[in-house]
Amino acid sequence: MKILIHPDAGAATECAAGLIAARLARDRRTVLGLATGGTMEDLYRRLIRRHHAGECSFAEATSFNLDEYVGLSPTHPCSYWHYMRHHLFDHVDLPAGQAHLPRGNGPDPQAEADRYENAIAAAGDIGLQLLGLGPNGHIGFNEPGSSLSSLTRVKTLARATIEANSRYFDRPEDVPRRAITMGIGTILRAQEVVLLAVGPRKAEVAARMIEGPVTAFCPASVLQFHRNCTVVLDAEAASELALRSYYEDIHPSGS
Ligand code: GLP
């Protein structure tokens, strides 16, 4: 794992946006794996800014999002389809037919998960996978206890995840209990992984991900096995790392 530590959330997020833009510049046909969550809102703002400045184009790229809630239609305001249109797709040149998310409201969610897994494989798997970090160590919606070689499937959300995500819904009881998520095995097939985590809420789990044992109890810890994984943190999220000064020696100022 390459650990890049930046002084604040803005610098960390700009760094992660820069890694995505650099990948697109190297390979305009990149298959991007995209994430949702509060952390990514600022990252997408920064990518849109770069796009408007003529620094990056999504015209030949393809994207697959990590996950979608079961039961929500693509037009539901709390769906991840809606999130992606609002925060990225409506503002960049990614052609509509090249952006993919699982469909949450189909009649057979597991059949949709299988279809999605096959579509990712047919696209040649993910080139660059962007990840956030759940406060309980989840990546996508791979909750603690997930098989470390799982493929795209339906997962029941952990209570902590439902609570964390209830801020987006009118009432906590409106948060779907299940989601379709790329599996951990699907994510591990990506050529390159960039995980962004900022703020004090992520400090303990970032330490478990980077320095703890590889365990299904903290699904993100499996990224220790990935050959090309960059973790971008701000100082707060890095505050509980035992080897922090070592990482800073290797990459001063997150360079
Ligand atoms: C959701 C998403 C995850 C994301 C997590 C963290 O649960 N499914 O992919 O990493 O939120 O979100 P935040 O950035 O708001 O902390």
PDB file of C-alpha atoms and ligand atoms in Angstrom:
ATOM      1  CA  MET A   1       0.000   0.000   0.000  1.00  0.00           C
ATOM      2  CA  LYS A   2       1.161   3.484  -0.817  1.00  0.00           C
ATOM      3  CA  ILE A   3       0.072   5.811   2.023  1.00  0.00           C
ATOM      4  CA  LEU A   4      -0.168   9.508   1.104  1.00  0.00           C
ATOM      5  CA  ILE A   5      -0.857  11.872   4.028  1.00  0.00           C
ATOM      6  CA  HIS A   6      -1.965  15.444   3.363  1.00  0.00           C
ATOM      7  CA  PRO A   7      -2.353  18.295   5.858  1.00  0.00           C
ATOM      8  CA  ASP A   8      -6.080  18.750   5.309  1.00  0.00           C
ATOM      9  CA  ALA A   9      -9.107  17.220   3.609  1.00  0.00           C
ATOM     10  CA  GLY A  10      -8.963  19.626   0.654  1.00  0.00           C
ATOM     11  CA  ALA A  11      -5.383  18.680  -0.201  1.00  0.00           C
ATOM     12  CA  ALA A  12      -6.084  14.953   0.196  1.00  0.00           C
ATOM     13  CA  THR A  13      -9.173  15.163  -2.014  1.00  0.00           C
ATOM     14  CA  GLU A  14      -7.311  17.180  -4.659  1.00  0.00           C
ATOM     15  CA  CYS A  15      -4.588  14.514  -4.650  1.00  0.00           C
ATOM     16  CA  ALA A  16      -7.125  11.718  -5.226  1.00  0.00           C
ATOM     17  CA  ALA A  17      -8.823  13.741  -7.993  1.00  0.00           C
ATOM     18  CA  GLY A  18      -5.390  14.228  -9.567  1.00  0.00           C
ATOM     19  CA  LEU A  19      -4.741  10.470  -9.579  1.00  0.00           C
ATOM     20  CA  ILE A  20      -8.004   9.902 -11.465  1.00  0.00           C
ATOM     21  CA  ALA A  21      -7.281  12.711 -13.937  1.00  0.00           C
ATOM     22  CA  ALA A  22      -3.776  11.339 -14.508  1.00  0.00           C
ATOM     23  CA  ARG A  23      -5.163   7.875 -15.204  1.00  0.00           C
ATOM     24  CA  LEU A  24      -7.652   9.320 -17.722  1.00  0.00           C
ATOM     25  CA  ALA A  25      -4.843  11.276 -19.366  1.00  0.00           C
ATOM     26  CA  ARG A  26      -2.745   8.089 -19.664  1.00  0.00           C
ATOM     27  CA  ASP A  27      -5.644   6.003 -20.907  1.00  0.00           C
ATOM     28  CA  ARG A  28      -8.739   7.809 -22.181  1.00  0.00           C
ATOM     29  CA  ARG A  29     -10.547   4.456 -22.404  1.00  0.00           C
ATOM     30  CA  THR A  30     -10.096   3.670 -18.718  1.00  0.00           C
ATOM     31  CA  VAL A  31     -12.792   1.655 -16.964  1.00  0.00           C
ATOM     32  CA  LEU A  32     -13.435   3.632 -13.795  1.00  0.00           C
ATOM     33  CA  GLY A  33     -14.913   2.126 -10.643  1.00  0.00           C
ATOM     34  CA  LEU A  34     -16.781   4.928  -8.879  1.00  0.00           C
ATOM     35  CA  ALA A  35     -17.911   5.416  -5.293  1.00  0.00           C
ATOM     36  CA  THR A  36     -20.553   7.436  -3.459  1.00  0.00           C
ATOM     37  CA  GLY A  37     -20.705   8.934   0.044  1.00  0.00           C
ATOM     38  CA  GLY A  38     -20.046  12.365   1.529  1.00  0.00           C
ATOM     39  CA  THR A  39     -16.281  12.184   0.960  1.00  0.00           C
ATOM     40  CA  MET A  40     -16.713  11.802  -2.788  1.00  0.00           C
ATOM     41  CA  GLU A  41     -18.891  14.895  -3.219  1.00  0.00           C
ATOM     42  CA  ASP A  42     -15.880  17.207  -2.995  1.00  0.00           C
ATOM     43  CA  LEU A  43     -13.760  14.881  -5.126  1.00  0.00           C
ATOM     44  CA  TYR A  44     -16.353  14.988  -7.923  1.00  0.00           C
ATOM     45  CA  ARG A  45     -16.537  18.796  -7.616  1.00  0.00           C
ATOM     46  CA  ARG A  46     -12.768  18.890  -8.192  1.00  0.00           C
ATOM     47  CA  LEU A  47     -12.970  16.517 -11.164  1.00  0.00           C
ATOM     48  CA  ILE A  48     -15.722  18.670 -12.719  1.00  0.00           C
ATOM     49  CA  ARG A  49     -13.494  21.731 -12.243  1.00  0.00           C
ATOM     50  CA  ARG A  50     -10.625  19.938 -14.011  1.00  0.00           C
ATOM     51  CA  HIS A  51     -12.995  18.875 -16.789  1.00  0.00           C
ATOM     52  CA  HIS A  52     -14.202  22.459 -17.300  1.00  0.00           C
ATOM     53  CA  ALA A  53     -10.581  23.612 -17.356  1.00  0.00           C
ATOM     54  CA  GLY A  54      -9.973  21.151 -20.207  1.00  0.00           C
ATOM     55  CA  GLU A  55      -7.692  19.000 -18.063  1.00  0.00           C
ATOM     56  CA  CYS A  56      -9.644  15.759 -18.219  1.00  0.00           C
ATOM     57  CA  SER A  57     -12.199  14.105 -20.445  1.00  0.00           C
ATOM     58  CA  PHE A  58     -14.460  11.146 -19.746  1.00  0.00           C
ATOM     59  CA  ALA A  59     -15.649  10.909 -23.361  1.00  0.00           C
ATOM     60  CA  GLU A  60     -14.027   7.542 -24.021  1.00  0.00           C
ATOM     61  CA  ALA A  61     -14.136   6.207 -20.455  1.00  0.00           C
ATOM     62  CA  THR A  62     -16.569   3.704 -18.998  1.00  0.00           C
ATOM     63  CA  SER A  63     -17.727   3.699 -15.384  1.00  0.00           C
ATOM     64  CA  PHE A  64     -19.168   1.143 -13.005  1.00  0.00           C
ATOM     65  CA  ASN A  65     -20.343   2.271  -9.589  1.00  0.00           C
ATOM     66  CA  LEU A  66     -19.741   0.110  -6.572  1.00  0.00           C
ATOM     67  CA  ASP A  67     -23.267  -0.248  -5.326  1.00  0.00           C
ATOM     68  CA  GLU A  68     -26.950   0.671  -5.248  1.00  0.00           C
ATOM     69  CA  TYR A  69     -29.735   0.265  -2.699  1.00  0.00           C
ATOM     70  CA  VAL A  70     -32.190  -2.573  -3.312  1.00  0.00           C
ATOM     71  CA  GLY A  71     -35.689  -1.229  -3.936  1.00  0.00           C
ATOM     72  CA  LEU A  72     -34.785   2.289  -5.104  1.00  0.00           C
ATOM     73  CA  SER A  73     -35.469   3.226  -8.719  1.00  0.00           C
ATOM     74  CA  PRO A  74     -32.772   5.137 -10.652  1.00  0.00           C
ATOM     75  CA  THR A  75     -34.879   8.294 -10.295  1.00  0.00           C
ATOM     76  CA  HIS A  76     -35.378   8.019  -6.512  1.00  0.00           C
ATOM     77  CA  PRO A  77     -33.670  11.066  -4.920  1.00  0.00           C
ATOM     78  CA  CYS A  78     -31.779   8.827  -2.448  1.00  0.00           C
ATOM     79  CA  SER A  79     -30.610   6.334  -5.083  1.00  0.00           C
ATOM     80  CA  TYR A  80     -26.947   6.246  -6.019  1.00  0.00           C
ATOM     81  CA  TRP A  81     -28.030   6.688  -9.649  1.00  0.00           C
ATOM     82  CA  HIS A  82     -29.455  10.054  -8.629  1.00  0.00           C
ATOM     83  CA  TYR A  83     -26.357  10.876  -6.550  1.00  0.00           C
ATOM     84  CA  MET A  84     -24.061  10.192  -9.521  1.00  0.00           C
ATOM     85  CA  ARG A  85     -26.094  12.259 -11.977  1.00  0.00           C
ATOM     86  CA  HIS A  86     -26.245  15.134  -9.523  1.00  0.00           C
ATOM     87  CA  HIS A  87     -22.603  15.071  -8.399  1.00  0.00           C
ATOM     88  CA  LEU A  88     -20.813  14.022 -11.608  1.00  0.00           C
ATOM     89  CA  PHE A  89     -22.564  12.664 -14.687  1.00  0.00           C
ATOM     90  CA  ASP A  90     -24.641  15.773 -15.473  1.00  0.00           C
ATOM     91  CA  HIS A  91     -21.491  17.931 -15.457  1.00  0.00           C
ATOM     92  CA  VAL A  92     -18.931  15.969 -17.484  1.00  0.00           C
ATOM     93  CA  ASP A  93     -18.703  14.414 -20.946  1.00  0.00           C
ATOM     94  CA  LEU A  94     -19.151  10.759 -19.940  1.00  0.00           C
ATOM     95  CA  PRO A  95     -21.708   9.436 -22.483  1.00  0.00           C
ATOM     96  CA  ALA A  96     -24.852   8.150 -20.734  1.00  0.00           C
ATOM     97  CA  GLY A  97     -24.506   4.678 -22.226  1.00  0.00           C
ATOM     98  CA  GLN A  98     -21.007   4.325 -20.761  1.00  0.00           C
ATOM     99  CA  ALA A  99     -22.051   4.925 -17.111  1.00  0.00           C
ATOM    100  CA  HIS A 100     -23.227   1.880 -15.189  1.00  0.00           C
ATOM    101  CA  LEU A 101     -24.788   1.255 -11.799  1.00  0.00           C
ATOM    102  CA  PRO A 102     -26.743  -1.760 -10.650  1.00  0.00           C
ATOM    103  CA  ARG A 103     -30.501  -1.285 -11.014  1.00  0.00           C
ATOM    104  CA  GLY A 104     -31.914  -1.388  -7.501  1.00  0.00           C
ATOM    105  CA  ASN A 105     -35.596  -1.875  -8.258  1.00  0.00           C
ATOM    106  CA  GLY A 106     -35.603  -4.858 -10.624  1.00  0.00           C
ATOM    107  CA  PRO A 107     -37.707  -7.928  -9.865  1.00  0.00           C
ATOM    108  CA  ASP A 108     -34.710 -10.156  -9.017  1.00  0.00           C
ATOM    109  CA  PRO A 109     -31.853  -8.294  -7.256  1.00  0.00           C
ATOM    110  CA  GLN A 110     -29.477 -11.280  -7.270  1.00  0.00           C
ATOM    111  CA  ALA A 111     -29.997 -11.775 -11.021  1.00  0.00           C
ATOM    112  CA  GLU A 112     -29.191  -8.060 -11.434  1.00  0.00           C
ATOM    113  CA  ALA A 113     -26.042  -8.533  -9.327  1.00  0.00           C
ATOM    114  CA  ASP A 114     -24.955 -11.442 -11.543  1.00  0.00           C
ATOM    115  CA  ARG A 115     -25.641  -9.398 -14.688  1.00  0.00           C
ATOM    116  CA  TYR A 116     -23.583  -6.503 -13.259  1.00  0.00           C
ATOM    117  CA  GLU A 117     -20.643  -8.745 -12.347  1.00  0.00           C
ATOM    118  CA  ASN A 118     -20.655 -10.168 -15.893  1.00  0.00           C
ATOM    119  CA  ALA A 119     -20.804  -6.668 -17.393  1.00  0.00           C
ATOM    120  CA  ILE A 120     -17.726  -5.614 -15.392  1.00  0.00           C
ATOM    121  CA  ALA A 121     -15.828  -8.710 -16.505  1.00  0.00           C
ATOM    122  CA  ALA A 122     -16.935  -8.164 -20.132  1.00  0.00           C
ATOM    123  CA  ALA A 123     -15.538  -4.620 -19.965  1.00  0.00           C
ATOM    124  CA  GLY A 124     -12.158  -6.110 -19.046  1.00  0.00           C
ATOM    125  CA  ASP A 125     -12.553  -5.408 -15.290  1.00  0.00           C
ATOM    126  CA  ILE A 126     -11.954  -2.104 -13.533  1.00  0.00           C
ATOM    127  CA  GLY A 127      -8.857  -0.082 -14.479  1.00  0.00           C
ATOM    128  CA  LEU A 128      -8.947   2.385 -11.598  1.00  0.00           C
ATOM    129  CA  GLN A 129     -11.226   1.718  -8.637  1.00  0.00           C
ATOM    130  CA  LEU A 130     -12.076   4.665  -6.404  1.00  0.00           C
ATOM    131  CA  LEU A 131     -13.067   3.742  -2.846  1.00  0.00           C
ATOM    132  CA  GLY A 132     -14.307   5.483   0.259  1.00  0.00           C
ATOM    133  CA  LEU A 133     -14.080   3.874   3.672  1.00  0.00           C
ATOM    134  CA  GLY A 134     -17.095   2.987   5.784  1.00  0.00           C
ATOM    135  CA  PRO A 135     -16.716   3.807   9.487  1.00  0.00           C
ATOM    136  CA  ASN A 136     -17.033   0.058  10.174  1.00  0.00           C
ATOM    137  CA  GLY A 137     -14.372  -0.864   7.597  1.00  0.00           C
ATOM    138  CA  HIS A 138     -16.703  -1.580   4.685  1.00  0.00           C
ATOM    139  CA  ILE A 139     -15.762  -0.935   1.064  1.00  0.00           C
ATOM    140  CA  GLY A 140     -18.702  -0.576  -1.311  1.00  0.00           C
ATOM    141  CA  PHE A 141     -21.350  -2.203   0.858  1.00  0.00           C
ATOM    142  CA  ASN A 142     -19.148  -5.166   1.773  1.00  0.00           C
ATOM    143  CA  GLU A 143     -19.953  -5.173   5.465  1.00  0.00           C
ATOM    144  CA  PRO A 144     -17.814  -6.822   8.174  1.00  0.00           C
ATOM    145  CA  GLY A 145     -18.060 -10.573   7.730  1.00  0.00           C
ATOM    146  CA  SER A 146     -18.104 -10.393   3.910  1.00  0.00           C
ATOM    147  CA  SER A 147     -16.207 -13.100   2.051  1.00  0.00           C
ATOM    148  CA  LEU A 148     -12.861 -11.660   1.022  1.00  0.00           C
ATOM    149  CA  SER A 149     -13.289 -13.216  -2.439  1.00  0.00           C
ATOM    150  CA  SER A 150     -16.975 -12.313  -2.918  1.00  0.00           C
ATOM    151  CA  LEU A 151     -18.427 -11.238  -6.261  1.00  0.00           C
ATOM    152  CA  THR A 152     -21.235  -8.734  -6.905  1.00  0.00           C
ATOM    153  CA  ARG A 153     -24.239  -9.759  -4.818  1.00  0.00           C
ATOM    154  CA  VAL A 154     -26.995  -8.623  -2.490  1.00  0.00           C
ATOM    155  CA  LYS A 155     -25.788  -7.669   1.002  1.00  0.00           C
ATOM    156  CA  THR A 156     -27.790  -6.838   4.109  1.00  0.00           C
ATOM    157  CA  LEU A 157     -26.597  -3.524   5.521  1.00  0.00           C
ATOM    158  CA  ALA A 158     -25.108  -3.330   9.005  1.00  0.00           C
ATOM    159  CA  ARG A 159     -26.983  -1.278  11.587  1.00  0.00           C
ATOM    160  CA  ALA A 160     -24.039   1.147  11.778  1.00  0.00           C
ATOM    161  CA  THR A 161     -24.252   1.708   8.007  1.00  0.00           C
ATOM    162  CA  ILE A 162     -28.007   2.288   8.106  1.00  0.00           C
ATOM    163  CA  GLU A 163     -27.476   4.833  10.892  1.00  0.00           C
ATOM    164  CA  ALA A 164     -24.582   6.554   9.073  1.00  0.00           C
ATOM    165  CA  ASN A 165     -26.581   6.803   5.821  1.00  0.00           C
ATOM    166  CA  SER A 166     -29.893   7.806   7.428  1.00  0.00           C
ATOM    167  CA  ARG A 167     -28.824  11.463   7.089  1.00  0.00           C
ATOM    168  CA  TYR A 168     -29.769  11.254   3.418  1.00  0.00           C
ATOM    169  CA  PHE A 169     -33.307   9.988   4.062  1.00  0.00           C
ATOM    170  CA  ASP A 170     -36.355  11.718   5.588  1.00  0.00           C
ATOM    171  CA  ARG A 171     -36.743   9.014   8.249  1.00  0.00           C
ATOM    172  CA  PRO A 172     -34.280   6.351   9.470  1.00  0.00           C
ATOM    173  CA  GLU A 173     -36.861   3.642   8.673  1.00  0.00           C
ATOM    174  CA  ASP A 174     -36.741   4.729   5.006  1.00  0.00           C
ATOM    175  CA  VAL A 175     -33.114   3.554   4.593  1.00  0.00           C
ATOM    176  CA  PRO A 176     -33.151   0.335   2.531  1.00  0.00           C
ATOM    177  CA  ARG A 177     -31.944  -2.715   4.447  1.00  0.00           C
ATOM    178  CA  ARG A 178     -30.186  -4.301   1.463  1.00  0.00           C
ATOM    179  CA  ALA A 179     -27.923  -3.231  -1.369  1.00  0.00           C
ATOM    180  CA  ILE A 180     -26.363  -4.687  -4.502  1.00  0.00           C
ATOM    181  CA  THR A 181     -22.601  -4.261  -4.173  1.00  0.00           C
ATOM    182  CA  MET A 182     -19.525  -5.204  -6.154  1.00  0.00           C
ATOM    183  CA  GLY A 183     -17.816  -7.974  -4.234  1.00  0.00           C
ATOM    184  CA  ILE A 184     -14.426  -7.787  -2.592  1.00  0.00           C
ATOM    185  CA  GLY A 185     -13.086 -10.203  -5.209  1.00  0.00           C
ATOM    186  CA  THR A 186     -14.472  -7.910  -7.923  1.00  0.00           C
ATOM    187  CA  ILE A 187     -12.722  -4.912  -6.371  1.00  0.00           C
ATOM    188  CA  LEU A 188      -9.435  -6.811  -5.976  1.00  0.00           C
ATOM    189  CA  ARG A 189      -9.376  -7.523  -9.729  1.00  0.00           C
ATOM    190  CA  ALA A 190      -9.020  -3.771 -10.426  1.00  0.00           C
ATOM    191  CA  GLN A 191      -5.631  -2.846 -11.891  1.00  0.00           C
ATOM    192  CA  GLU A 192      -5.319   0.122  -9.539  1.00  0.00           C
ATOM    193  CA  VAL A 193      -7.171   1.158  -6.364  1.00  0.00           C
ATOM    194  CA  VAL A 194      -7.361   4.676  -4.896  1.00  0.00           C
ATOM    195  CA  LEU A 195      -9.003   4.915  -1.464  1.00  0.00           C
ATOM    196  CA  LEU A 196      -9.767   8.337   0.009  1.00  0.00           C
ATOM    197  CA  ALA A 197     -10.599   8.834   3.697  1.00  0.00           C
ATOM    198  CA  VAL A 198     -10.665  12.130   5.583  1.00  0.00           C
ATOM    199  CA  GLY A 199     -11.647  13.424   8.994  1.00  0.00           C
ATOM    200  CA  PRO A 200     -11.352  12.167  12.578  1.00  0.00           C
ATOM    201  CA  ARG A 201     -14.260   9.705  12.146  1.00  0.00           C
ATOM    202  CA  LYS A 202     -12.016   7.600   9.876  1.00  0.00           C
ATOM    203  CA  ALA A 203      -8.869   7.566  12.068  1.00  0.00           C
ATOM    204  CA  GLU A 204      -9.471   4.341  13.962  1.00  0.00           C
ATOM    205  CA  VAL A 205     -10.732   2.384  10.963  1.00  0.00           C
ATOM    206  CA  ALA A 206      -7.935   3.684   8.698  1.00  0.00           C
ATOM    207  CA  ALA A 207      -5.393   2.317  11.194  1.00  0.00           C
ATOM    208  CA  ARG A 208      -7.167  -1.049  11.231  1.00  0.00           C
ATOM    209  CA  MET A 209      -7.260  -1.108   7.421  1.00  0.00           C
ATOM    210  CA  ILE A 210      -3.568  -0.271   6.946  1.00  0.00           C
ATOM    211  CA  GLU A 211      -1.878  -1.742  10.001  1.00  0.00           C
ATOM    212  CA  GLY A 212      -4.310  -4.275  11.426  1.00  0.00           C
ATOM    213  CA  PRO A 213      -4.588  -7.937  10.491  1.00  0.00           C
ATOM    214  CA  VAL A 214      -6.229  -8.816   7.178  1.00  0.00           C
ATOM    215  CA  THR A 215      -9.651  -9.912   8.335  1.00  0.00           C
ATOM    216  CA  ALA A 216     -13.243 -10.034   7.123  1.00  0.00           C
ATOM    217  CA  PHE A 217     -14.020  -8.149  10.342  1.00  0.00           C
ATOM    218  CA  CYS A 218     -12.500  -5.103   8.573  1.00  0.00           C
ATOM    219  CA  PRO A 219     -13.133  -5.730   4.849  1.00  0.00           C
ATOM    220  CA  ALA A 220     -10.929  -2.803   3.744  1.00  0.00           C
ATOM    221  CA  SER A 221      -7.909  -4.550   5.315  1.00  0.00           C
ATOM    222  CA  VAL A 222      -7.906  -6.955   2.342  1.00  0.00           C
ATOM    223  CA  LEU A 223      -6.465  -4.089   0.278  1.00  0.00           C
ATOM    224  CA  GLN A 224      -3.132  -4.988   1.917  1.00  0.00           C
ATOM    225  CA  PHE A 225      -3.108  -7.812  -0.631  1.00  0.00           C
ATOM    226  CA  HIS A 226      -3.595  -5.494  -3.621  1.00  0.00           C
ATOM    227  CA  ARG A 227      -0.437  -4.814  -5.635  1.00  0.00           C
ATOM    228  CA  ASN A 228      -1.323  -1.256  -6.693  1.00  0.00           C
ATOM    229  CA  CYS A 229      -3.342   0.401  -3.944  1.00  0.00           C
ATOM    230  CA  THR A 230      -2.913   4.048  -2.949  1.00  0.00           C
ATOM    231  CA  VAL A 231      -4.543   5.255   0.283  1.00  0.00           C
ATOM    232  CA  VAL A 232      -4.959   9.033   0.460  1.00  0.00           C
ATOM    233  CA  LEU A 233      -5.593  10.474   3.932  1.00  0.00           C
ATOM    234  CA  ASP A 234      -5.722  13.832   5.640  1.00  0.00           C
ATOM    235  CA  ALA A 235      -3.871  14.400   8.910  1.00  0.00           C
ATOM    236  CA  GLU A 236      -6.974  13.640  10.989  1.00  0.00           C
ATOM    237  CA  ALA A 237      -7.681  10.312   9.316  1.00  0.00           C
ATOM    238  CA  ALA A 238      -3.964   9.453   9.661  1.00  0.00           C
ATOM    239  CA  SER A 239      -3.782  10.367  13.336  1.00  0.00           C
ATOM    240  CA  GLU A 240      -3.886   6.800  14.700  1.00  0.00           C
ATOM    241  CA  LEU A 241      -1.319   5.239  12.360  1.00  0.00           C
ATOM    242  CA  ALA A 242       1.566   3.688  14.299  1.00  0.00           C
ATOM    243  CA  LEU A 243       3.966   4.077  11.357  1.00  0.00           C
ATOM    244  CA  ARG A 244       2.771   7.522  10.276  1.00  0.00           C
ATOM    245  CA  SER A 245       6.216   9.141  10.337  1.00  0.00           C
ATOM    246  CA  TYR A 246       7.573   6.294   8.174  1.00  0.00           C
ATOM    247  CA  TYR A 247       4.893   6.881   5.530  1.00  0.00           C
ATOM    248  CA  GLU A 248       5.651  10.618   5.671  1.00  0.00           C
ATOM    249  CA  ASP A 249       9.363   9.926   5.201  1.00  0.00           C
ATOM    250  CA  ILE A 250       8.592   7.956   2.037  1.00  0.00           C
ATOM    251  CA  HIS A 251       6.085  10.475   0.624  1.00  0.00           C
ATOM    252  CA  PRO A 252       6.698  13.898   2.210  1.00  0.00           C
ATOM    253  CA  SER A 253       3.532  16.040   2.065  1.00  0.00           C
ATOM    254  CA  GLY A 254       1.717  13.199   0.305  1.00  0.00           C
ATOM    255  CA  SER A 255       3.821  13.613  -2.842  1.00  0.00           C
TER     256      SER A 255
HETATM  257  C1  GLP B   1     -21.443   4.436   1.840  1.00  0.00           C
HETATM  258  C2  GLP B   1     -20.886   3.852   0.542  1.00  0.00           C
HETATM  259  C3  GLP B   1     -19.405   3.584   0.651  1.00  0.00           C
HETATM  260  C4  GLP B   1     -18.686   4.791   1.234  1.00  0.00           C
HETATM  261  C5  GLP B   1     -19.211   5.064   2.607  1.00  0.00           C
HETATM  262  C6  GLP B   1     -18.479   6.200   3.333  1.00  0.00           C
HETATM  263  O1  GLP B   1     -21.746   3.472   2.776  1.00  0.00           O
HETATM  264  N1  GLP B   1     -21.557   2.645   0.128  1.00  0.00           N
HETATM  265  O2  GLP B   1     -18.891   3.269  -0.630  1.00  0.00           O
HETATM  266  O3  GLP B   1     -17.315   4.559   1.283  1.00  0.00           O
HETATM  267  O4  GLP B   1     -20.579   5.411   2.439  1.00  0.00           O
HETATM  268  O5  GLP B   1     -19.155   7.398   3.177  1.00  0.00           O
HETATM  269  P1  GLP B   1     -18.667   8.819   3.690  1.00  0.00           P
HETATM  270  O6  GLP B   1     -17.723   9.293   2.678  1.00  0.00           O
HETATM  271  O7  GLP B   1     -19.930   9.620   3.725  1.00  0.00           O
HETATM  272  O8  GLP B   1     -18.061   8.617   5.026  1.00  0.00           O
END
